[in-house]
């Protein structure tokens, strides 16, 4: 059975991966984009 908790855990994993993959190149533009994305939710 696929639960909300499982979906949430997977989402967190993907977010962590994405954060790590762009952590080596932090730019002001990406920070602005992240803020904009956070506001949309």
PDB file of N, CA, C and O in Angstrom:
ATOM      1  N   UNK A   1       0.848  -1.203   0.000  1.00  0.00           N
ATOM      2  CA  UNK A   1       0.000   0.000   0.000  1.00  0.00           C
ATOM      3  C   UNK A   1       0.883   1.252   0.000  1.00  0.00           C
ATOM      4  O   UNK A   1       1.861   1.333   0.729  1.00  0.00           O
ATOM      5  N   UNK A   2       0.547   2.197  -0.848  1.00  0.00           N
ATOM      6  CA  UNK A   2       1.310   3.432  -0.974  1.00  0.00           C
ATOM      7  C   UNK A   2       0.637   4.519  -0.139  1.00  0.00           C
ATOM      8  O   UNK A   2      -0.515   4.871  -0.396  1.00  0.00           O
ATOM      9  N   UNK A   3       1.354   4.999   0.847  1.00  0.00           N
ATOM     10  CA  UNK A   3       0.753   5.976   1.754  1.00  0.00           C
ATOM     11  C   UNK A   3       1.265   7.397   1.517  1.00  0.00           C
ATOM     12  O   UNK A   3       2.268   7.609   0.845  1.00  0.00           O
ATOM     13  N   UNK A   4       0.575   8.342   2.125  1.00  0.00           N
ATOM     14  CA  UNK A   4       0.988   9.750   2.059  1.00  0.00           C
ATOM     15  C   UNK A   4       2.400   9.887   2.639  1.00  0.00           C
ATOM     16  O   UNK A   4       3.228  10.617   2.119  1.00  0.00           O
ATOM     17  N   UNK A   5       2.651   9.167   3.719  1.00  0.00           N
ATOM     18  CA  UNK A   5       3.972   9.238   4.360  1.00  0.00           C
ATOM     19  C   UNK A   5       5.067   8.790   3.399  1.00  0.00           C
ATOM     20  O   UNK A   5       6.145   9.378   3.350  1.00  0.00           O
ATOM     21  N   UNK A   6       4.779   7.722   2.640  1.00  0.00           N
ATOM     22  CA  UNK A   6       5.762   7.222   1.678  1.00  0.00           C
ATOM     23  C   UNK A   6       6.004   8.246   0.567  1.00  0.00           C
ATOM     24  O   UNK A   6       7.144   8.498   0.172  1.00  0.00           O
ATOM     25  N   UNK A   7       4.916   8.837   0.091  1.00  0.00           N
ATOM     26  CA  UNK A   7       5.030   9.850  -0.957  1.00  0.00           C
ATOM     27  C   UNK A   7       5.821  11.047  -0.438  1.00  0.00           C
ATOM     28  O   UNK A   7       6.667  11.600  -1.147  1.00  0.00           O
ATOM     29  N   UNK A   8       5.558  11.449   0.808  1.00  0.00           N
ATOM     30  CA  UNK A   8       6.253  12.582   1.401  1.00  0.00           C
ATOM     31  C   UNK A   8       7.740  12.287   1.565  1.00  0.00           C
ATOM     32  O   UNK A   8       8.587  13.120   1.249  1.00  0.00           O
ATOM     33  N   UNK A   9       8.056  11.072   2.017  1.00  0.00           N
ATOM     34  CA  UNK A   9       9.458  10.678   2.196  1.00  0.00           C
ATOM     35  C   UNK A   9      10.187  10.712   0.854  1.00  0.00           C
ATOM     36  O   UNK A   9      11.325  11.182   0.765  1.00  0.00           O
ATOM     37  N   UNK A  10       9.540  10.229  -0.184  1.00  0.00           N
ATOM     38  CA  UNK A  10      10.148  10.224  -1.515  1.00  0.00           C
ATOM     39  C   UNK A  10      10.388  11.647  -1.998  1.00  0.00           C
ATOM     40  O   UNK A  10      11.431  11.965  -2.562  1.00  0.00           O
ATOM     41  N   UNK A  11       9.396  12.518  -1.762  1.00  0.00           N
ATOM     42  CA  UNK A  11       9.521  13.914  -2.156  1.00  0.00           C
ATOM     43  C   UNK A  11      10.719  14.562  -1.461  1.00  0.00           C
ATOM     44  O   UNK A  11      11.485  15.292  -2.079  1.00  0.00           O
ATOM     45  N   UNK A  12      10.871  14.263  -0.159  1.00  0.00           N
ATOM     46  CA  UNK A  12      11.995  14.821   0.589  1.00  0.00           C
ATOM     47  C   UNK A  12      13.318  14.329   0.019  1.00  0.00           C
ATOM     48  O   UNK A  12      14.271  15.090  -0.104  1.00  0.00           O
ATOM     49  N   UNK A  13      13.385  13.034  -0.348  1.00  0.00           N
ATOM     50  CA  UNK A  13      14.603  12.467  -0.936  1.00  0.00           C
ATOM     51  C   UNK A  13      14.971  13.212  -2.214  1.00  0.00           C
ATOM     52  O   UNK A  13      16.119  13.602  -2.410  1.00  0.00           O
ATOM     53  N   UNK A  14      13.989  13.420  -3.080  1.00  0.00           N
ATOM     54  CA  UNK A  14      14.239  14.104  -4.346  1.00  0.00           C
ATOM     55  C   UNK A  14      14.667  15.550  -4.105  1.00  0.00           C
ATOM     56  O   UNK A  14      15.548  16.062  -4.789  1.00  0.00           O
ATOM     57  N   UNK A  15      14.050  16.186  -3.115  1.00  0.00           N
ATOM     58  CA  UNK A  15      14.423  17.564  -2.789  1.00  0.00           C
ATOM     59  C   UNK A  15      15.858  17.635  -2.295  1.00  0.00           C
ATOM     60  O   UNK A  15      16.618  18.521  -2.689  1.00  0.00           O
ATOM     61  N   UNK A  16      16.246  16.697  -1.431  1.00  0.00           N
ATOM     62  CA  UNK A  16      17.611  16.666  -0.915  1.00  0.00           C
ATOM     63  C   UNK A  16      18.610  16.464  -2.047  1.00  0.00           C
ATOM     64  O   UNK A  16      19.656  17.107  -2.100  1.00  0.00           O
ATOM     65  N   UNK A  17      18.281  15.558  -2.967  1.00  0.00           N
ATOM     66  CA  UNK A  17      19.155  15.308  -4.116  1.00  0.00           C
ATOM     67  C   UNK A  17      19.306  16.571  -4.953  1.00  0.00           C
ATOM     68  O   UNK A  17      20.409  16.942  -5.344  1.00  0.00           O
ATOM     69  N   UNK A  18      18.194  17.230  -5.227  1.00  0.00           N
ATOM     70  CA  UNK A  18      18.217  18.455  -6.028  1.00  0.00           C
ATOM     71  C   UNK A  18      19.042  19.529  -5.332  1.00  0.00           C
ATOM     72  O   UNK A  18      19.841  20.214  -5.967  1.00  0.00           O
ATOM     73  N   UNK A  19      18.859  19.662  -4.029  1.00  0.00           N
ATOM     74  CA  UNK A  19      19.608  20.663  -3.269  1.00  0.00           C
ATOM     75  C   UNK A  19      21.102  20.371  -3.309  1.00  0.00           C
ATOM     76  O   UNK A  19      21.911  21.277  -3.466  1.00  0.00           O
ATOM     77  N   UNK A  20      21.473  19.093  -3.175  1.00  0.00           N
ATOM     78  CA  UNK A  20      22.882  18.722  -3.198  1.00  0.00           C
ATOM     79  C   UNK A  20      23.491  18.956  -4.575  1.00  0.00           C
ATOM     80  O   UNK A  20      24.627  19.398  -4.673  1.00  0.00           O
ATOM     81  N   UNK A  21      22.720  18.656  -5.629  1.00  0.00           N
ATOM     82  CA  UNK A  21      23.263  18.766  -6.984  1.00  0.00           C
ATOM     83  C   UNK A  21      23.550  20.213  -7.371  1.00  0.00           C
ATOM     84  O   UNK A  21      24.416  20.478  -8.191  1.00  0.00           O
ATOM     85  N   UNK A  22      22.802  21.177  -6.767  1.00  0.00           N
ATOM     86  CA  UNK A  22      23.095  22.570  -7.112  1.00  0.00           C
ATOM     87  C   UNK A  22      23.768  23.326  -5.969  1.00  0.00           C
ATOM     88  O   UNK A  22      24.007  24.524  -6.068  1.00  0.00           O
ATOM     89  N   UNK A  23      24.132  22.603  -4.912  1.00  0.00           N
ATOM     90  CA  UNK A  23      24.780  23.247  -3.761  1.00  0.00           C
ATOM     91  C   UNK A  23      26.173  23.752  -4.120  1.00  0.00           C
ATOM     92  O   UNK A  23      26.652  24.716  -3.548  1.00  0.00           O
ATOM     93  N   UNK A  24      26.819  23.116  -5.094  1.00  0.00           N
ATOM     94  CA  UNK A  24      28.179  23.515  -5.464  1.00  0.00           C
ATOM     95  C   UNK A  24      28.202  24.801  -6.270  1.00  0.00           C
ATOM     96  O   UNK A  24      29.249  25.364  -6.506  1.00  0.00           O
ATOM     97  N   UNK A  25      27.024  25.278  -6.691  1.00  0.00           N
ATOM     98  CA  UNK A  25      26.973  26.505  -7.488  1.00  0.00           C
ATOM     99  C   UNK A  25      25.823  27.404  -7.027  1.00  0.00           C
ATOM    100  O   UNK A  25      24.861  27.617  -7.742  1.00  0.00           O
ATOM    101  N   UNK A  26      25.921  27.915  -5.797  1.00  0.00           N
ATOM    102  CA  UNK A  26      24.839  28.760  -5.287  1.00  0.00           C
ATOM    103  C   UNK A  26      24.891  30.162  -5.886  1.00  0.00           C
ATOM    104  O   UNK A  26      25.909  30.843  -5.784  1.00  0.00           O
ATOM    105  N   UNK A  27      23.825  30.580  -6.543  1.00  0.00           N
ATOM    106  CA  UNK A  27      23.793  31.915  -7.135  1.00  0.00           C
ATOM    107  C   UNK A  27      22.612  32.699  -6.588  1.00  0.00           C
ATOM    108  O   UNK A  27      21.652  32.117  -6.094  1.00  0.00           O
ATOM    109  N   UNK A  28      22.683  33.990  -6.720  1.00  0.00           N
ATOM    110  CA  UNK A  28      21.592  34.844  -6.262  1.00  0.00           C
ATOM    111  C   UNK A  28      20.322  34.519  -7.044  1.00  0.00           C
ATOM    112  O   UNK A  28      19.233  34.541  -6.495  1.00  0.00           O
ATOM    113  N   UNK A  29      20.491  34.214  -8.317  1.00  0.00           N
ATOM    114  CA  UNK A  29      19.337  33.906  -9.166  1.00  0.00           C
ATOM    115  C   UNK A  29      18.608  32.663  -8.665  1.00  0.00           C
ATOM    116  O   UNK A  29      17.381  32.637  -8.615  1.00  0.00           O
ATOM    117  N   UNK A  30      19.358  31.634  -8.295  1.00  0.00           N
ATOM    118  CA  UNK A  30      18.713  30.396  -7.834  1.00  0.00           C
ATOM    119  C   UNK A  30      18.031  30.625  -6.487  1.00  0.00           C
ATOM    120  O   UNK A  30      17.008  30.020  -6.199  1.00  0.00           O
ATOM    121  N   UNK A  31      18.605  31.503  -5.679  1.00  0.00           N
ATOM    122  CA  UNK A  31      17.984  31.803  -4.389  1.00  0.00           C
ATOM    123  C   UNK A  31      16.650  32.522  -4.599  1.00  0.00           C
ATOM    124  O   UNK A  31      15.664  32.243  -3.935  1.00  0.00           O
ATOM    125  N   UNK A  32      16.620  33.450  -5.558  1.00  0.00           N
ATOM    126  CA  UNK A  32      15.378  34.148  -5.883  1.00  0.00           C
ATOM    127  C   UNK A  32      14.346  33.169  -6.414  1.00  0.00           C
ATOM    128  O   UNK A  32      13.173  33.224  -6.048  1.00  0.00           O
ATOM    129  N   UNK A  33      14.774  32.250  -7.283  1.00  0.00           N
ATOM    130  CA  UNK A  33      13.871  31.256  -7.867  1.00  0.00           C
ATOM    131  C   UNK A  33      13.296  30.364  -6.763  1.00  0.00           C
ATOM    132  O   UNK A  33      12.130  30.024  -6.780  1.00  0.00           O
ATOM    133  N   UNK A  34      14.147  30.004  -5.810  1.00  0.00           N
ATOM    134  CA  UNK A  34      13.707  29.141  -4.710  1.00  0.00           C
ATOM    135  C   UNK A  34      12.648  29.868  -3.877  1.00  0.00           C
ATOM    136  O   UNK A  34      11.655  29.266  -3.471  1.00  0.00           O
ATOM    137  N   UNK A  35      12.865  31.150  -3.614  1.00  0.00           N
ATOM    138  CA  UNK A  35      11.897  31.923  -2.842  1.00  0.00           C
ATOM    139  C   UNK A  35      10.571  32.000  -3.575  1.00  0.00           C
ATOM    140  O   UNK A  35       9.510  31.862  -2.996  1.00  0.00           O
ATOM    141  N   UNK A  36      10.641  32.218  -4.889  1.00  0.00           N
ATOM    142  CA  UNK A  36       9.422  32.316  -5.706  1.00  0.00           C
ATOM    143  C   UNK A  36       8.668  31.007  -5.679  1.00  0.00           C
ATOM    144  O   UNK A  36       7.453  30.968  -5.533  1.00  0.00           O
ATOM    145  N   UNK A  37       9.400  29.897  -5.802  1.00  0.00           N
ATOM    146  CA  UNK A  37       8.775  28.566  -5.792  1.00  0.00           C
ATOM    147  C   UNK A  37       8.137  28.288  -4.448  1.00  0.00           C
ATOM    148  O   UNK A  37       7.065  27.713  -4.362  1.00  0.00           O
ATOM    149  N   UNK A  38       8.801  28.722  -3.373  1.00  0.00           N
ATOM    150  CA  UNK A  38       8.285  28.476  -2.026  1.00  0.00           C
ATOM    151  C   UNK A  38       6.976  29.261  -1.809  1.00  0.00           C
ATOM    152  O   UNK A  38       6.070  28.782  -1.152  1.00  0.00           O
ATOM    153  N   UNK A  39       6.905  30.456  -2.367  1.00  0.00           N
ATOM    154  CA  UNK A  39       5.705  31.273  -2.215  1.00  0.00           C
ATOM    155  C   UNK A  39       4.505  30.653  -2.938  1.00  0.00           C
ATOM    156  O   UNK A  39       3.383  30.783  -2.493  1.00  0.00           O
ATOM    157  N   UNK A  40       4.783  30.009  -4.083  1.00  0.00           N
ATOM    158  CA  UNK A  40       3.693  29.409  -4.871  1.00  0.00           C
ATOM    159  C   UNK A  40       2.963  28.336  -4.106  1.00  0.00           C
ATOM    160  O   UNK A  40       1.767  28.169  -4.237  1.00  0.00           O
ATOM    161  N   UNK A  41       3.679  27.564  -3.265  1.00  0.00           N
ATOM    162  CA  UNK A  41       3.054  26.453  -2.546  1.00  0.00           C
ATOM    163  C   UNK A  41       2.146  26.908  -1.418  1.00  0.00           C
ATOM    164  O   UNK A  41       2.354  27.895  -0.802  1.00  0.00           O
TER     165      UNK A  41
END
